[in-house]
Coordinates of C-alpha atoms in Angstrom, one line a residue:
M1 CA 15.3 15.2 5.9
R2 CA 15.7 11.4 6.1
L3 CA 14.8 11.0 2.4
E4 CA 16.7 13.9 1.0
G5 CA 17.6 13.4 -2.6
K6 CA 15.3 10.3 -3.0
R7 CA 12.7 9.9 -5.7
A8 CA 9.6 8.0 -4.8
I9 CA 6.4 6.7 -6.4
V10 CA 3.4 6.2 -4.1
T11 CA 0.3 4.5 -5.5
G12 CA -3.1 5.1 -4.1
A13 CA -1.7 8.4 -2.8
G14 CA -4.8 10.5 -3.6
S15 CA -6.3 9.7 -0.1
G16 CA -5.9 7.7 3.0
F17 CA -2.7 5.9 3.9
G18 CA -1.1 6.8 0.6
E19 CA -1.7 10.5 1.1
G20 CA -0.2 10.3 4.5
I21 CA 2.9 8.5 3.1
A22 CA 3.3 10.9 0.2
M23 CA 3.1 14.0 2.4
R24 CA 5.6 12.6 4.9
F25 CA 8.0 11.5 2.3
A26 CA 7.9 15.0 0.7
A27 CA 8.4 16.6 4.1
E28 CA 11.5 14.4 4.6
G29 CA 13.0 15.6 1.4
A30 CA 11.8 13.2 -1.2
Q31 CA 10.5 14.1 -4.7
V32 CA 7.2 12.2 -4.9
M33 CA 5.1 11.0 -7.8
V34 CA 1.5 11.0 -6.4
A35 CA -0.2 8.2 -8.3
D36 CA -3.9 7.4 -8.1
I37 CA -6.8 6.2 -10.3
N38 CA -8.6 9.3 -9.0
A39 CA -6.8 12.1 -10.9
E40 CA -8.4 14.8 -8.9
G41 CA -7.2 13.3 -5.6
A42 CA -3.7 12.9 -7.0
E43 CA -3.6 16.5 -8.2
R44 CA -4.8 17.8 -4.8
V45 CA -2.1 15.8 -2.8
A46 CA 0.6 16.6 -5.4
S47 CA -0.2 20.3 -5.1
A48 CA 0.0 20.1 -1.3
C49 CA 3.4 18.3 -1.2
G50 CA 5.1 19.8 -4.3
G51 CA 4.9 16.4 -6.1
I52 CA 4.0 15.1 -9.5
A53 CA 0.4 14.0 -10.1
Q54 CA -0.1 10.9 -12.2
R55 CA -3.3 9.1 -12.9
V56 CA -2.7 5.3 -12.9
D57 CA -4.8 2.1 -13.0
V58 CA -2.4 -0.2 -11.1
A59 CA -4.2 -3.3 -12.5
N60 CA -3.4 -2.2 -16.1
G61 CA 0.1 -3.0 -17.4
D62 CA 0.2 -0.2 -20.0
S63 CA -1.0 2.4 -17.4
V64 CA 1.7 1.2 -14.9
A65 CA 4.4 1.3 -17.6
E66 CA 3.4 4.8 -18.5
M67 CA 3.6 5.9 -14.8
V68 CA 7.1 4.4 -14.4
A69 CA 8.4 5.9 -17.7
R70 CA 7.1 9.3 -16.7
A71 CA 8.6 9.1 -13.2
V72 CA 12.1 8.2 -14.6
A73 CA 11.8 10.8 -17.3
E74 CA 10.8 13.6 -14.9
M75 CA 12.7 12.6 -11.7
G76 CA 15.7 11.0 -13.3
R77 CA 15.4 7.8 -11.3
V78 CA 13.1 6.0 -8.9
D79 CA 14.6 5.0 -5.5
I80 CA 11.4 4.1 -3.7
L81 CA 8.2 2.4 -4.7
V82 CA 5.2 2.2 -2.3
N83 CA 2.5 -0.2 -3.6
N84 CA -0.3 1.2 -1.5
A85 CA -3.3 1.2 -3.9
G86 CA -5.8 -1.4 -2.7
I87 CA -9.5 -2.2 -2.5
T88 CA -11.8 -4.7 -0.7
H89 CA -15.1 -6.4 -1.4
L90 CA -18.0 -5.7 0.9
P91 CA -18.4 -8.1 3.9
A92 CA -20.2 -11.3 2.7
P93 CA -20.1 -15.1 3.1
M94 CA -17.2 -16.2 0.9
E95 CA -19.5 -18.1 -1.5
E96 CA -21.6 -15.0 -2.2
V97 CA -18.8 -12.7 -3.3
S98 CA -19.2 -12.1 -7.0
E99 CA -16.6 -13.3 -9.5
D100 CA -16.3 -9.7 -10.7
D101 CA -15.5 -8.5 -7.1
F102 CA -13.0 -11.3 -6.6
D103 CA -11.2 -10.5 -9.9
R104 CA -11.1 -6.8 -9.0
V105 CA -9.7 -7.4 -5.5
F106 CA -6.9 -9.6 -6.9
A107 CA -6.2 -7.3 -9.8
V108 CA -5.7 -4.2 -7.7
N109 CA -4.2 -5.8 -4.6
C110 CA -2.0 -8.5 -6.2
K111 CA -1.5 -8.2 -9.9
S112 CA -0.5 -4.5 -9.3
V113 CA 2.6 -5.7 -7.4
Y114 CA 3.6 -7.9 -10.3
L115 CA 3.0 -5.0 -12.8
T116 CA 5.0 -2.4 -10.9
A117 CA 7.8 -5.0 -10.3
R118 CA 7.8 -5.8 -14.1
A119 CA 8.1 -2.1 -14.9
L120 CA 10.5 -0.9 -12.2
V121 CA 12.7 -3.8 -10.9
G122 CA 15.1 -3.7 -13.9
H123 CA 15.6 0.0 -13.3
M124 CA 16.4 -0.5 -9.6
K125 CA 18.7 -3.4 -10.4
A126 CA 20.6 -1.1 -12.8
L127 CA 20.9 1.5 -10.0
G128 CA 22.1 -1.2 -7.6
A129 CA 19.7 0.0 -5.0
G130 CA 16.1 0.6 -4.2
A131 CA 13.3 0.1 -1.7
I132 CA 9.9 -1.4 -2.4
L133 CA 7.2 -1.2 0.2
N134 CA 3.9 -3.2 -0.2
V135 CA 1.0 -2.1 2.0
A136 CA -0.8 -5.3 3.0
S137 CA -3.1 -5.6 6.0
T138 CA -3.6 -7.4 9.3
A139 CA -6.3 -9.2 7.4
G140 CA -3.5 -11.2 5.7
V141 CA -2.1 -12.2 9.1
S142 CA -5.2 -12.7 11.2
P143 CA -8.2 -12.9 8.9
R144 CA -11.6 -11.4 9.7
P145 CA -14.7 -13.4 8.8
R146 CA -16.8 -12.4 5.8
L147 CA -13.8 -10.7 4.1
N148 CA -12.3 -14.0 2.9
W149 CA -11.0 -13.0 -0.5
Y150 CA -9.7 -9.7 0.7
N151 CA -7.9 -11.5 3.5
A152 CA -6.4 -13.9 0.9
S153 CA -5.2 -11.1 -1.3
K154 CA -3.3 -9.5 1.5
G155 CA -1.8 -12.8 2.6
W156 CA -0.6 -13.1 -1.0
M157 CA 1.1 -9.6 -0.7
N158 CA 2.9 -10.7 2.5
T159 CA 4.2 -13.9 0.7
A160 CA 5.1 -11.9 -2.4
T161 CA 7.1 -9.4 -0.2
K162 CA 9.3 -12.2 1.2
A163 CA 9.7 -13.9 -2.2
M164 CA 10.7 -10.5 -3.8
A165 CA 13.0 -9.7 -0.9
I166 CA 15.1 -12.9 -1.1
E167 CA 15.4 -12.6 -4.9
L168 CA 16.3 -9.0 -5.0
A169 CA 18.6 -8.7 -2.0
P170 CA 21.8 -9.5 -4.1
A171 CA 20.8 -6.7 -6.4
G172 CA 20.7 -4.2 -3.5
V173 CA 16.9 -3.8 -3.6
R174 CA 15.0 -4.2 -0.3
V175 CA 11.4 -5.2 -0.2
N176 CA 9.2 -4.9 2.9
A177 CA 5.5 -4.7 3.8
L178 CA 3.2 -3.0 6.2
N179 CA 0.3 -4.7 7.8
P180 CA -2.0 -1.9 9.1
V181 CA -5.1 -2.5 11.2
A182 CA -8.3 -0.9 9.9
G183 CA -7.8 2.8 9.5
D184 CA -10.1 5.8 9.6
T185 CA -9.7 6.2 5.8
P186 CA -12.2 6.1 2.9
L187 CA -12.0 2.3 2.8
L188 CA -13.2 1.9 6.4
A189 CA -16.9 1.8 5.5
S190 CA -16.3 -0.9 3.0
F191 CA -14.6 -3.1 5.6
M192 CA -17.3 -2.7 8.1
G193 CA -20.2 -3.0 5.6
E194 CA -21.8 0.1 7.2
D195 CA -20.3 3.0 9.1
T196 CA -22.3 3.2 12.3
P197 CA -21.2 3.8 15.9
E198 CA -22.0 0.2 16.7
M199 CA -19.9 -1.2 13.9
R200 CA -17.0 1.1 14.8
A201 CA -17.2 -0.1 18.4
K202 CA -17.1 -3.7 17.3
F203 CA -14.0 -3.1 15.2
L204 CA -12.3 -1.1 17.9
S205 CA -12.9 -3.8 20.4
T206 CA -10.4 -6.0 18.5
I207 CA -7.6 -3.4 18.7
P208 CA -5.9 -3.5 22.2
I209 CA -4.6 0.1 21.9
G210 CA -8.2 1.2 21.4
R211 CA -8.1 3.3 18.2
F212 CA -8.0 2.9 14.5
S213 CA -4.7 3.4 12.6
T214 CA -4.1 6.7 10.9
P215 CA -2.3 7.8 7.8
E216 CA 0.4 9.3 10.1
D217 CA 1.0 5.9 11.8
L218 CA 1.6 4.3 8.4
A219 CA 3.7 7.2 7.2
N220 CA 6.0 6.9 10.2
A221 CA 6.6 3.2 9.6
A222 CA 6.9 3.6 5.8
L223 CA 9.5 6.4 6.3
F224 CA 11.7 4.1 8.4
L225 CA 11.4 1.1 6.1
C226 CA 12.1 3.1 3.0
S227 CA 15.0 5.1 4.5
D228 CA 18.7 4.2 4.6
E229 CA 18.2 3.7 8.4
A230 CA 16.6 0.3 7.4
S231 CA 19.4 -0.7 5.1
M232 CA 19.7 -4.1 6.9
V233 CA 15.9 -4.7 6.9
T234 CA 14.3 -6.7 4.1
G235 CA 11.5 -9.3 3.9
V236 CA 9.8 -7.8 7.0
C237 CA 6.0 -7.6 7.2
M238 CA 5.6 -5.0 9.9
E239 CA 2.3 -5.0 11.9
V240 CA 1.1 -1.4 12.5
D241 CA -2.0 -2.6 14.3
G242 CA -2.2 -1.5 18.0
G243 CA -1.7 -5.1 19.0
R244 CA -4.6 -6.7 17.0
C245 CA -2.4 -9.7 15.8
I246 CA -1.0 -10.6 19.2

């Protein structure tokens, strides 16, 4: 019960890494708002973990404000925010990625961090405490070819994490990030371009531990960084990558 009494919002929690984080947080005693643009997925996960389902478009300011307002109204406060929602563009030469795809990647992966901060940081400052966790990617540390603008968006998240951490530390709010390697989640096929045994083998060959990351791997790391055990940890961008960035 390492999060007993804590209230958390996890975005992109209707599947994949976010689902794993929401389920683990709930198992550790937290009350969790399961937020996702896929309302059906959010309802499924919330039902499984006893949480609150909330449809949200993290790239839309009104939608994010509505999510935070409901979380505060129904849970009383928000101690933890996990910015997990994210997307990618399909692998392509950088100059061939459409402007619409570029805008979508930066809206969901980057603008969302600004929007949730705008909606929630004042609340956390008033509490004098809080933990924000941004789910970035090893792509932002050691970029892969043909995913250029996705790589850049995740590098932005890592820099934003450090900038947020240094500004919010005096207010008692910690900000960290996770950099997972490719995971066996619904986004995997998009990263690879096609989900074939050959493409999986190619990706796995870059991971020294020899397997993809799992929602459980991310949940374990998120649990530590968002718990009071990490009260001295802020501005860290933790690689959960089986050695890929070494």
